[in-house]
Coordinates of C-alpha atoms and ligand atoms in Angstrom, one line a residue:
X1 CA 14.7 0.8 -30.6
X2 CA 16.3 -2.8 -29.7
X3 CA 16.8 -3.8 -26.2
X4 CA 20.7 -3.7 -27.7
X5 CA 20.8 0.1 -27.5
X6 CA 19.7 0.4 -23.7
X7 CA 23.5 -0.6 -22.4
X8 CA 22.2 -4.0 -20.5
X9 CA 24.8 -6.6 -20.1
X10 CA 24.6 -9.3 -23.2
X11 CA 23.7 -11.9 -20.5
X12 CA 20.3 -9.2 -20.3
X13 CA 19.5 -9.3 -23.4
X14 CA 20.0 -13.1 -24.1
X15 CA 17.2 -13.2 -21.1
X16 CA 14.8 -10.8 -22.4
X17 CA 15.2 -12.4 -26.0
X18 CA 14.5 -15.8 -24.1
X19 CA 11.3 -14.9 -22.7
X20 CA 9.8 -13.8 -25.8
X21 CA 10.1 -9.7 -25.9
X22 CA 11.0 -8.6 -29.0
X23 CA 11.2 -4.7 -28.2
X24 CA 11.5 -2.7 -24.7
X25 CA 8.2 -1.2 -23.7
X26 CA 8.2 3.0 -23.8
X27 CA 9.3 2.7 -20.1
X28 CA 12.1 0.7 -20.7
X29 CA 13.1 2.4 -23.4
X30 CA 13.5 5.9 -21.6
X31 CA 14.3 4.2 -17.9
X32 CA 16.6 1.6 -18.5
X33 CA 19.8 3.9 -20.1
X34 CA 19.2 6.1 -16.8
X35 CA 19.1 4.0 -14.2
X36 CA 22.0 2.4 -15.9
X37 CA 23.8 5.7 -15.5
X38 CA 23.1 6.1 -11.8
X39 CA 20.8 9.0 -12.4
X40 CA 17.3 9.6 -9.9
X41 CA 14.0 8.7 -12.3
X42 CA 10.5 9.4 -11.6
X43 CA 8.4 7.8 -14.1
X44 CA 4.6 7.9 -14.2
X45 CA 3.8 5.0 -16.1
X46 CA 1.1 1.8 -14.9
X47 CA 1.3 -1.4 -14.0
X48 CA 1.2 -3.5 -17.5
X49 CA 3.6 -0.9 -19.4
X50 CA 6.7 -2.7 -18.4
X51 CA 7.7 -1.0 -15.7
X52 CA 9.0 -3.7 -13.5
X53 CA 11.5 -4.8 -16.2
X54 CA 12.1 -1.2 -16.4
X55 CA 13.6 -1.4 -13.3
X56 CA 15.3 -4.5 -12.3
X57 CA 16.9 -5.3 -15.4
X58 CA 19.5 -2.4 -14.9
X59 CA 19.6 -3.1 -11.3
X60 CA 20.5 -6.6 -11.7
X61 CA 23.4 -4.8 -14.2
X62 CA 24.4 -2.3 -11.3
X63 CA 24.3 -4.6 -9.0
X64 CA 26.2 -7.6 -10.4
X65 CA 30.2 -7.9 -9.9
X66 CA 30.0 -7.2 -6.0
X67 CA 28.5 -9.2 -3.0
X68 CA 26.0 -8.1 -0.6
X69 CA 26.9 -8.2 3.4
X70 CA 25.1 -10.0 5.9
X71 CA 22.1 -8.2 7.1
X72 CA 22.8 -5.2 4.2
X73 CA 20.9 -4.9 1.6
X74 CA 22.3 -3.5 -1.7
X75 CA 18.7 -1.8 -3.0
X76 CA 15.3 -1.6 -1.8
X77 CA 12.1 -2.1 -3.8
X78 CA 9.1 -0.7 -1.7
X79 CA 5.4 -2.3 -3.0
X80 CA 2.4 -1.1 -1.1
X81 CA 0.9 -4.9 -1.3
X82 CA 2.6 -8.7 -0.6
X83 CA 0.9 -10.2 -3.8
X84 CA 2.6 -6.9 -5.5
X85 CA 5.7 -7.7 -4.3
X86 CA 5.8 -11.3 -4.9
X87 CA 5.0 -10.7 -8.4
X88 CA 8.4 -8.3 -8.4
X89 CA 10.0 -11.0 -6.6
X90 CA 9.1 -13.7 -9.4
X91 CA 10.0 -10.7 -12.2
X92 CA 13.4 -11.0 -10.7
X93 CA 13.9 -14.2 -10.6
X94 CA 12.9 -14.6 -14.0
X95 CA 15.0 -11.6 -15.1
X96 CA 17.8 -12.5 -12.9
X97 CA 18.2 -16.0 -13.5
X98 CA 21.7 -16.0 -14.8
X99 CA 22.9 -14.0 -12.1
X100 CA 24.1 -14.9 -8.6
X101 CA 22.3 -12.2 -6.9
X102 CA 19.9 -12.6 -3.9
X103 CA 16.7 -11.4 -3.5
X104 CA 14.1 -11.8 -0.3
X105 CA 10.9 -10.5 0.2
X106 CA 10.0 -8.4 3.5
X107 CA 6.4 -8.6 3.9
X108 CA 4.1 -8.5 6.9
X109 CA 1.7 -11.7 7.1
X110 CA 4.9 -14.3 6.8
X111 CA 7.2 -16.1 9.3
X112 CA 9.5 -13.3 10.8
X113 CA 12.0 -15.8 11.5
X114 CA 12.5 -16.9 8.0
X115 CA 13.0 -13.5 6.9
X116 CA 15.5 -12.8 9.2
X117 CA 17.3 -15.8 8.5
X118 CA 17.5 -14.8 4.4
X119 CA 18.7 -11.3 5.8
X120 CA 21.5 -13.1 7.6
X121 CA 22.2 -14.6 4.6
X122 CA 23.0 -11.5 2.6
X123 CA 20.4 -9.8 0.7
X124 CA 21.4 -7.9 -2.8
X125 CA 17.6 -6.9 -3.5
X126 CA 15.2 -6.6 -0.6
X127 CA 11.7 -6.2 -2.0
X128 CA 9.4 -5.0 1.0
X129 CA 6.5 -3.4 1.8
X130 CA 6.9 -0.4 4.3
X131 CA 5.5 -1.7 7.8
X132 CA 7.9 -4.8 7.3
X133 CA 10.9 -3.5 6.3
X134 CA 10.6 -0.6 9.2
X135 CA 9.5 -3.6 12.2
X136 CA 12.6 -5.4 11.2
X137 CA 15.0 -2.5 10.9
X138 CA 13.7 -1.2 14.7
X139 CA 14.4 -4.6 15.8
X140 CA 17.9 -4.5 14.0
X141 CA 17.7 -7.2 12.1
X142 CA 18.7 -4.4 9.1
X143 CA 21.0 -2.2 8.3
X144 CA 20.1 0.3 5.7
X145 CA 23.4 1.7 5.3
X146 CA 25.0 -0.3 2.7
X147 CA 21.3 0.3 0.4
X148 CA 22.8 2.0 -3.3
X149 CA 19.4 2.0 -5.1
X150 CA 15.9 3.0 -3.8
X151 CA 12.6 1.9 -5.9
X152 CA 9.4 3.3 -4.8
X153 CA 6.8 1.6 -6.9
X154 CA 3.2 2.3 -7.2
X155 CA 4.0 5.9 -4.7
X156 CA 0.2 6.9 -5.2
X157 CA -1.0 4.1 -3.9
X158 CA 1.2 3.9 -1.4
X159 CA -0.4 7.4 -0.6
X160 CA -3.9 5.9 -0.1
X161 CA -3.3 3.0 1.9
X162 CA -1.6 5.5 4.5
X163 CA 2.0 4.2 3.7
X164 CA 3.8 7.4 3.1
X165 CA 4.9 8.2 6.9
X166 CA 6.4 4.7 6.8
X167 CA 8.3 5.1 3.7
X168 CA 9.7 9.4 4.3
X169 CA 10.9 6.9 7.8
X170 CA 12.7 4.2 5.6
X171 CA 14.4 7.0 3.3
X172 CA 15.1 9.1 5.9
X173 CA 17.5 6.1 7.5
X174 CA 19.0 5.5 4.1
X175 CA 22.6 6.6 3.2
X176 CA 22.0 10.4 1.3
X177 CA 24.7 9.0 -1.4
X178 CA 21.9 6.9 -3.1
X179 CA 20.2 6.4 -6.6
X180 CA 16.8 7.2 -5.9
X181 CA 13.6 5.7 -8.6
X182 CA 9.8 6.5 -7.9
X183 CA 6.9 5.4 -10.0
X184 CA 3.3 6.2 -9.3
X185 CA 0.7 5.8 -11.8
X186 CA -1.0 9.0 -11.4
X187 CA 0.6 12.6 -10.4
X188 CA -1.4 14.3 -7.7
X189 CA 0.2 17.3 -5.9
X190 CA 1.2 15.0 -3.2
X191 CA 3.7 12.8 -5.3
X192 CA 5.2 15.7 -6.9
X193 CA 6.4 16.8 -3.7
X194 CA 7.2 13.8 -2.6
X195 CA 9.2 13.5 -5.6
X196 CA 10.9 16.8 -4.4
X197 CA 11.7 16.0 -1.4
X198 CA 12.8 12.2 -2.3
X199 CA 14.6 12.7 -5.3
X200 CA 17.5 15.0 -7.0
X201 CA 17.5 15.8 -10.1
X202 CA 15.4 13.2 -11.7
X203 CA 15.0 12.3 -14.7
X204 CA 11.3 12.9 -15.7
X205 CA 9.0 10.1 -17.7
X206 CA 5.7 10.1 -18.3
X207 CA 4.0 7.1 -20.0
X208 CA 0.5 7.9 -20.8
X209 CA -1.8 5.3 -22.4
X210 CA -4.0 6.6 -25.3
X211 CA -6.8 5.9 -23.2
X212 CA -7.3 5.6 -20.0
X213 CA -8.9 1.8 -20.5
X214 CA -7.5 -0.7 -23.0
X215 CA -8.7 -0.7 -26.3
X216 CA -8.7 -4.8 -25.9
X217 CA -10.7 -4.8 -23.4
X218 CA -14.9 -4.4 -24.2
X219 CA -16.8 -2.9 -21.4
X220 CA -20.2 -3.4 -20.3
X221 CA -22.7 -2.7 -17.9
X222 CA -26.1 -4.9 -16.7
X223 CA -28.2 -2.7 -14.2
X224 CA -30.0 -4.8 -12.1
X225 CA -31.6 -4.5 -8.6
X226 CA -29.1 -4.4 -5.4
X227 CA -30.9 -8.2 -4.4
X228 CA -30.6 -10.0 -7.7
X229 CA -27.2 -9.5 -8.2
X230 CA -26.1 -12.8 -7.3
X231 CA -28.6 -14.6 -9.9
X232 CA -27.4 -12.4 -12.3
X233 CA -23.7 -13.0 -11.6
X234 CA -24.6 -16.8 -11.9
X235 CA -26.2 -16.2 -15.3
X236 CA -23.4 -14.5 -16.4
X237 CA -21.1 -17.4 -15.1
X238 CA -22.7 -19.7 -17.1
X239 CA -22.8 -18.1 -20.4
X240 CA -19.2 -17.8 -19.9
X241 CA -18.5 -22.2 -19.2
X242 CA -15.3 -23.3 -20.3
X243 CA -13.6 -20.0 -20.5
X244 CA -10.2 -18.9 -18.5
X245 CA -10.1 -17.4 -15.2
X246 CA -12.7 -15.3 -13.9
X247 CA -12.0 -12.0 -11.1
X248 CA -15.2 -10.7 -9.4
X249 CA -14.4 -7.5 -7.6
X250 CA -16.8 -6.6 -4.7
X251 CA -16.5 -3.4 -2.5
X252 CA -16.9 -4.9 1.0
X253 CA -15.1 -7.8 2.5
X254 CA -18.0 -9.0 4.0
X255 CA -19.4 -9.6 0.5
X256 CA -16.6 -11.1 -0.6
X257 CA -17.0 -14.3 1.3
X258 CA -21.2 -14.3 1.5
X259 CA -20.6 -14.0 -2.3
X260 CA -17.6 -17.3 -2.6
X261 CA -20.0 -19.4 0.0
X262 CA -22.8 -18.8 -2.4
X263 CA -21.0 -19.6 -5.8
X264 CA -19.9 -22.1 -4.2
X265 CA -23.3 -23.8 -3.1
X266 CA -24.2 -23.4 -6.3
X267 CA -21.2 -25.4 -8.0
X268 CA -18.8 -22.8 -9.0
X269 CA -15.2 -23.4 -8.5
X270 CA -14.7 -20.2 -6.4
X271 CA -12.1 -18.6 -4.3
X272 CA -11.6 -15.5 -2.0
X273 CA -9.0 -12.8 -1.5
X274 CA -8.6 -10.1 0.5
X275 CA -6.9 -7.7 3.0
X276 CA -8.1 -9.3 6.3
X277 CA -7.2 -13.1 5.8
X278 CA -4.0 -14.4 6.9
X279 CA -1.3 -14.1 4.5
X280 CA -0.5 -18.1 4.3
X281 CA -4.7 -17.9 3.0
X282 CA -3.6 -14.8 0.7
X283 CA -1.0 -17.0 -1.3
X284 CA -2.6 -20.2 -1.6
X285 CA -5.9 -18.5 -2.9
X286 CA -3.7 -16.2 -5.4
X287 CA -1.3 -20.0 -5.8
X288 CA -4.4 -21.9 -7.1
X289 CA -6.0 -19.0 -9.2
X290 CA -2.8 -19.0 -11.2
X291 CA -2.4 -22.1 -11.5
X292 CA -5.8 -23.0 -12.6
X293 CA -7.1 -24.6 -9.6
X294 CA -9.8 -22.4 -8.3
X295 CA -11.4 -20.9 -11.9
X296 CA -12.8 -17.8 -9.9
X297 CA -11.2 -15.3 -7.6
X298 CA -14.3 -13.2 -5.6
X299 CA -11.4 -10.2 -4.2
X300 CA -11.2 -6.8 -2.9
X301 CA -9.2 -4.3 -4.3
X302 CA -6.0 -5.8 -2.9
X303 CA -6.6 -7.8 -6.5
X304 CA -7.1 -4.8 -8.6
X305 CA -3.4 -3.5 -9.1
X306 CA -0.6 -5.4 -10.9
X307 CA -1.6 -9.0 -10.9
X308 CA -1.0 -10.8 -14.3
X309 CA -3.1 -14.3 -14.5
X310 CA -2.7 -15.7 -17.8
X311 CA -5.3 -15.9 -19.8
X312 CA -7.9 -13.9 -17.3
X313 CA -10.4 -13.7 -19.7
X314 CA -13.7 -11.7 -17.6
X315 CA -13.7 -9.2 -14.6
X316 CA -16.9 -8.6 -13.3
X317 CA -17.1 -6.0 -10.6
X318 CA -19.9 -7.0 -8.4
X319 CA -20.2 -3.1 -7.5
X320 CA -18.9 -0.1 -8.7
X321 CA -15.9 0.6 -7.0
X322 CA -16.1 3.7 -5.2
X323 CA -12.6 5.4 -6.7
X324 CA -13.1 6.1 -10.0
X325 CA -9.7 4.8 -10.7
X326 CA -10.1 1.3 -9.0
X327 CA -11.9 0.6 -12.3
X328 CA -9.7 1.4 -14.7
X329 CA -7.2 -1.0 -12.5
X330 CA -9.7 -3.8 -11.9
X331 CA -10.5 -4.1 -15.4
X332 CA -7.0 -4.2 -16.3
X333 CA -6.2 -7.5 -15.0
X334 CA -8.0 -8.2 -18.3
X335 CA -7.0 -8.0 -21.9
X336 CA -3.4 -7.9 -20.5
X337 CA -0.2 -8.8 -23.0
X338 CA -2.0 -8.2 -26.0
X339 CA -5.7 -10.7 -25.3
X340 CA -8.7 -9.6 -25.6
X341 CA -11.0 -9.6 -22.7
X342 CA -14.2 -8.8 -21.2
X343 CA -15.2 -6.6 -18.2
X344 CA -19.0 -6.2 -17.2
X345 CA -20.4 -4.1 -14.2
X346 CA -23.0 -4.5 -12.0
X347 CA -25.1 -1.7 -11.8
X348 CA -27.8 -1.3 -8.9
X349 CA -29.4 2.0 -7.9
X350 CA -26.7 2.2 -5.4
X351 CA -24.2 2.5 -7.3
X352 CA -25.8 4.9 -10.0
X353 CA -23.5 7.5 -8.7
X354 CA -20.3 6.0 -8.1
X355 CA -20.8 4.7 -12.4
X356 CA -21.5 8.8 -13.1
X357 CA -17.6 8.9 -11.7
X358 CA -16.2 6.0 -13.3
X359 CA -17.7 7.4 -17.0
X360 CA -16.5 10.8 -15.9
X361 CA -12.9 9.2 -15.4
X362 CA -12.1 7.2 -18.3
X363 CA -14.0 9.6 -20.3
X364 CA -16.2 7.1 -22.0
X365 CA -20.0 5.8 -21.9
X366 CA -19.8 2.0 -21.0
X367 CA -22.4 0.2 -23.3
X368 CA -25.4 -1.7 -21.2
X369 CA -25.9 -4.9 -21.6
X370 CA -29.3 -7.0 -21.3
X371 CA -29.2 -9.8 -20.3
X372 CA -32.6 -12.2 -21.7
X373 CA -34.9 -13.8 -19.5
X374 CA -34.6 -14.4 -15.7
X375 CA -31.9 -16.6 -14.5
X376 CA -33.3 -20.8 -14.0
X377 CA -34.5 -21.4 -10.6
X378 CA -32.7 -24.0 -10.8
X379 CA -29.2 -22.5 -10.0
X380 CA -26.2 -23.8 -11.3
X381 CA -27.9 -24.4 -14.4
X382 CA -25.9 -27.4 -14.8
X383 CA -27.2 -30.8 -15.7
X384 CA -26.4 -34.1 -14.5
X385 CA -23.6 -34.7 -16.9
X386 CA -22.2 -31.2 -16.0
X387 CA -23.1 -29.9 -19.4
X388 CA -24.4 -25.7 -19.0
X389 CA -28.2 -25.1 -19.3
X390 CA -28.1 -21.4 -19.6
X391 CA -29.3 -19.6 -22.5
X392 CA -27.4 -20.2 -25.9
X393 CA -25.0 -17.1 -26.8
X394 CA -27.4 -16.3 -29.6
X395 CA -29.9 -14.8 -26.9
X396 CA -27.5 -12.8 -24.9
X397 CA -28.4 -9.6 -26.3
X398 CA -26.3 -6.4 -26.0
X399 CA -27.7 -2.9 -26.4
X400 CA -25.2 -0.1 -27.0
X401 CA -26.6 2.7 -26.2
X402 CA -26.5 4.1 -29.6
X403 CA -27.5 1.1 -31.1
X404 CA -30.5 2.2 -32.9
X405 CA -27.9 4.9 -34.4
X406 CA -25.3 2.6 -35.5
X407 CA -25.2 0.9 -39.4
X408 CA -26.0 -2.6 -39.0
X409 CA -22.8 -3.5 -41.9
X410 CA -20.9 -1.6 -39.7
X411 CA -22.0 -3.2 -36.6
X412 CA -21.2 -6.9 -38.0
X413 CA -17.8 -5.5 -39.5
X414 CA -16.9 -4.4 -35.4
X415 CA -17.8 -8.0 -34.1
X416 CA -16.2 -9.3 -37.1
X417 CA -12.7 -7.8 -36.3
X418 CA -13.0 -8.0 -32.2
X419 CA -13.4 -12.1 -32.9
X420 CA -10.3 -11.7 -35.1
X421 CA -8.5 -10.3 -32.5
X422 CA -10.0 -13.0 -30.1
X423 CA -12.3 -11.6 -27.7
X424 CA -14.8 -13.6 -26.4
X425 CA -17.9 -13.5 -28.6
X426 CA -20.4 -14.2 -25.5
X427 CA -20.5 -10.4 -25.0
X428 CA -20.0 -8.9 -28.2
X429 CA -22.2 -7.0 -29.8
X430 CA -25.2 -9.4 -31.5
X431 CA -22.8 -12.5 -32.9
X432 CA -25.4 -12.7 -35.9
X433 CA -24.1 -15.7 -37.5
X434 CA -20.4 -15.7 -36.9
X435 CA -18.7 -18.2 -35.2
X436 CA -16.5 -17.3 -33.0
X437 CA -13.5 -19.4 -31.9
X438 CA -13.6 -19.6 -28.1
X439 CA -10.5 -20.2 -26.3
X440 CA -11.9 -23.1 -24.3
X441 CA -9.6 -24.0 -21.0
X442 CA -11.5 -24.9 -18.5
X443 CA -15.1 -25.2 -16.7
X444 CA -15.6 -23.3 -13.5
X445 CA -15.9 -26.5 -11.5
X446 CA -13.5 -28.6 -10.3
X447 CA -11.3 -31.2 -12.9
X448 CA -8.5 -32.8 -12.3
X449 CA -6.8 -30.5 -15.6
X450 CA -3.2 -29.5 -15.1
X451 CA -2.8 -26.3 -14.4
X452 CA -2.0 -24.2 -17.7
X453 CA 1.7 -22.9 -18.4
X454 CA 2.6 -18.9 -17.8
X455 CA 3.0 -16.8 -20.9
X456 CA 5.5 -14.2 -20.2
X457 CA 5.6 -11.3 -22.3
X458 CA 3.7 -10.2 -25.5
X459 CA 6.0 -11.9 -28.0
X460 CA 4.8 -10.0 -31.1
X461 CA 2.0 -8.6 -29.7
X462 CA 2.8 -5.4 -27.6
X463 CA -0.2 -3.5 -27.6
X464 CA -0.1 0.4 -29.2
X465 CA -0.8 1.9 -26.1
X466 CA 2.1 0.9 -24.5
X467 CA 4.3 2.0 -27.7
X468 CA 3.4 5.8 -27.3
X469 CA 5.2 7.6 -24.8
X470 CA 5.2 11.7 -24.2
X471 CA 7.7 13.9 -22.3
X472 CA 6.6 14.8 -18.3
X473 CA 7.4 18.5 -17.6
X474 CA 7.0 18.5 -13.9
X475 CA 5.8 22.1 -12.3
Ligands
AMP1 P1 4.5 -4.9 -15.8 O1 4.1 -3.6 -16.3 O2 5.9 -4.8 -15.3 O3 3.5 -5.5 -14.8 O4 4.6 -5.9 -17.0 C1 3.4 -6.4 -17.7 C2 3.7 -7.6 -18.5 O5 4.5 -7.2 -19.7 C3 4.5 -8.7 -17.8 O6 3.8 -9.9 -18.1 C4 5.8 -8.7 -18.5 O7 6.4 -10.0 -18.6 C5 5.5 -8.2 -19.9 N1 6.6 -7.4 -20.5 C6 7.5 -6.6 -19.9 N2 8.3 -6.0 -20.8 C7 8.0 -6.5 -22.0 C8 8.5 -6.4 -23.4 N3 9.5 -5.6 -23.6 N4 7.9 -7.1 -24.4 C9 6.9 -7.9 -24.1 N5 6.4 -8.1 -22.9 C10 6.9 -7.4 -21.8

C-alpha cells in the first residue's frame, strides 16, 4: 500500500515523501483511513511501529480548514510522560509544518504561566499529560467543550503510573459527541474495559511484532557480582570508544546519580535522567543526549518508552528491571529505524530472578557474555593523549550458551551477515578475522564535535516486524 491510498491531503503526502518514508507502517496503514472517517480506534501497536504518525497525520487533515478558540482546544493527546509528549509535540511539528495549526504542550514540571498564555492564544492540538491538563482545567484556564478528537496513547502505561483516575476525569468533562482513539501497547483486562467504557464502536487493530525483541538488536548478558558492577560497566565503556550514544538503565534513582558522579570521575561524558529532577534538568539532560553533547544518559525508566536518539547504538541495563516488560522497552531505544544495535545486562545474584522473568517474557535465552580479564586499576583506561587502553576487541569473548553445539562455518556466516547489516562487531559473536566497519561518531568524553543531524524515518529500511500486522478480535 502507498501512503496515496490512505485519503491524506496531497500537502500529507508531499511531507511524508519529504521526510524520507517510502511506505505507511502496518498501523498507519489500518489507522489512518479510520480516523480519517471520524470512526473510534483502539489499536495495540508499540512505540517504534509508527503509531504517532498514525495518528496525527489524519488529525492535522480533520483538523485543518477551521480555527481553534481561545482557551478551546480542538483535540487532546494524553502521554503518561513530558519527554513522551515532547517527542509527539516535535512529530507534529514535523508532520504539520505546512499547516497553520497550533499545538502546545501541557505538562507538569514547566512554567504554568507560559502555558496559559499559548492556551489564550488558541490551541488546535493540546498534547498533555493527565495531572496538567486536569490542574489547569480546575483552575479554568480550559475549556474542554470545543475538544472533537481524544488520543489516549501509551493507556497501559498510563495504568501503571496511577494515571487512569485522572484521565476517566478528563473524558468524563469532554463533549460525548467526540472521536475517541486509544493505543496501549499491551491488552490487560483493564484496558479492554477501559476501552469499553471510553470508546463506541471502535475500530479494532492489533500490531504484533514477530517477536517480542527486535531482531536488530543482539542481546547479551555479563553476570557479575552486585559490587563490581561499576568496573565492569567501565570496561564495557571502553571497548565501546568512539561509538554513538550510550543509555544505562538502573532500577533506583539513587543509583542513577551515584552511578553519573562515578562515570564521571572516571572521565566519561555522562548524564542523568529521571522522575525526581526538575523538569527544566529533564530537558536539558534529554537536549544534550540528542544532540550529542553528553555521549551517555545513566536514566530510570522514565527513559525506557518511546525515545528515538539517533544513532543509540548500546543499552546497558545496569539491573534487571523488575517488569519483565521494561526490558523489552529499554532495549528498544536501540536498533530503532532499521540499525543495528547492542543491548547487554548486568546480571548479579540479585537479579537472578527478575532475568528468570525477563527470559520468560520475550520468550528467548539471552546469550552470556564474558568479558576477559579484570578491568585496569587504572580506571578510565585512557592514556594521556586520550587514546583507550582497554583490551583489543579480539579478546572480548562471547559465549552463547550453546556454543560448544553450534558449527563454527555457521557461527562465522552469523557474524558475517550481522556486520553486513552493521551491528557493532565489539559484541558479536568471536570477530575471528573480519573486520568490521564501525560507525565511529564520537568518544564518550567531551569534544567540541557538532552535534550530529536527526534521521527521521527508515527511508528504505522499515524493518519486517513492523510490516506484519494481524486482526484484534477483542472479547
Ligand atoms: P513511532 O512509533 O511513532 O515512535 O515512530 C518510530 C519512528 O518511525 C520515528 O522515527 C518515525 O519518524 C519513523 N516512521 C514513522 N512512520 C514511518 C514510515 N512510514 N516510514 C518510515 N519511518 C517511519
Amino acid at each position: 500500500m502507498k501512503f496515496s491510498d490512505l485519503g491524506l491531503s496531497v500537502e500529507l503526502e508531499q511531507t511524508v515523501n519529504q521526510l524520507g518514508y517510502a511506505v505507511p507502517t502496518p498501523i498507519q496503514e489500518q489507522a489512518i483511513p479510520q480516523i480519517l472517517r471520524g470512526r473510534d480506534l483502539f489499536g495495540c501497536a508499540q512505540t517504534g511501529t509508527g503509531k504517532t504518525a498514525s495518528f496525527i497525520l489524519p488529525m492535522i487533515d480533520v483538523l485543518q480548514g477551521s480555527r481553534s478558540k481561545v482557551r478551546m482546544p480542538r483535540s487532546i493527546v494524553l502521554e503518561p510522560t513530558r519527554e513522551l509528549a515532547a517527542q509527539v509535540l516535535e512529530s507534529f511539528e514535523a508532520y504539520g509544518k505546512d499547516h497553520k495549526l497550533k499545538a502546545a504542550l501541557l505538562v507538569g514540571g514547566e512554567s504554568m504561566v507560559d502555558q496559559e498564555k499559548h492556551l489564550k492564544r488558541g490551541v488546535d492540538v493540546l498534547i498533555a499529560t493527565p495531572g496538567r491538563l486536569l490542574d489547569l482545567f480546575e483552575r479554568g484556564q480550559i475549556l474542554l467543550a470545543d475538544v472533537k478528537i481524544l488520543v489516549i496513547d501509551e493507556a497501559d502505561r498510563m495504568l501503571d503510573m496511577g494515571f487512569i483516575p485522572d484521565v476517566d476525569r478528563i473524558v468524563a468533562t469532554l463533549p460525548k459527541m467526540r472521536q475517541t482513539v486509544l493505543f496501549s501497547a499491551t491488552m490487560p483486562s483493564e484496558i479492554k474495559k477501559l476501552a469499553q467504557a471510553y470508546l463506541i464502536n471502535p475500530k479494532e487493530i492489533i500490531i504484533a511484532p514477530t517477536t517480542r525483541t527486535a531482531a536488530t538488536v543482539t542481546q547479551h548478558i555479563v553476570r557479575v557480582e552486585g559490587t563490581r558492577k561499576r568496573e565492569v560497566l567501565r570496561q564495557i565503556l571502553n571497548m565501546q570508544n568512539n561509538s554513538g550514544p550510550i543509555i544505562i538503565f538502573c532500577n533506583r534513582k539513587r543509583d542513577i546519580s551515584v552511578l553519573t558522579l562515578s562515570l564521571k570521575k572516571h572521565g566519561f561524558d555522562a548524564g542523568s535522567l529521571h522522575g525526581d529532577m526538575a523538569q527544566s534538568q529533564r530537558n536539558q539532560t534529554l537536549e544534550d543526549f540528542k544532540s550529542g553533547k553528553v555521549m551517555i544518559l545513566v536514566a530510570s525508566d522514565v527513559a525506557a518508552r518511546g525515545l528515538d536518539v539517533d544513532g543509540l547504538s548500546l543499552v546497558v541495563n545496569f539491573d534487571v528491571p523488575m517488569n519483565a516488560e521494561d526490558y523489552v522497552h529499554r532495549i528498544g531505544r536501540t536498533g530503532r529505524a532499521g540499525k543495528a544495535g547492542v543491548a547487554i545486562t548486568l546480571v548479579s545474584h540479585q537479579d537472578e530472578k527478575y532475568l528468570a522473568g525477563v527470559q520468560a517474557f520475550i520468550q528467548q535465552e539471552i546469550p552470556v557474555m564474558i568479558l576477559e580479564g579484570a578491568p585496569s586499576k587504572k580506571e578510565g583506561s585512557f592514556n594521556k593523549e586520550g587514546k583507550s587502553q582497554a583490551k583489543p576487541l579480539s579478546k572480548v569473548k562471547e559465549k552463547m550458551d550453546d556454543t560448544h553445539r553450534r558449527h563454527p562455518q555457521k557461527k562465522k556466516n552469523e557474524a558475517q551477515e550481522s556486520i553486513a547489516n552493521g551491528a557493532d562487531a565489539a559484541f558479536l559473536p568471536k570477530p575471528d578475522k573480519i573486520k568490521p566497519q564501525r560507525h565511529s561518531k564520537k568518544p564518550y568524553r567531551q569534544t567540541e564535535e557538532a552535534p550530529s543531524e536527526q534521521r527521521i524515518g527508515f527511508g528504505a529500511d522499515v524493518p519486517a516486524f513492523m510490516l506484519k500486522s494481524v486482526a484484534l478480535k477483542l472479547s
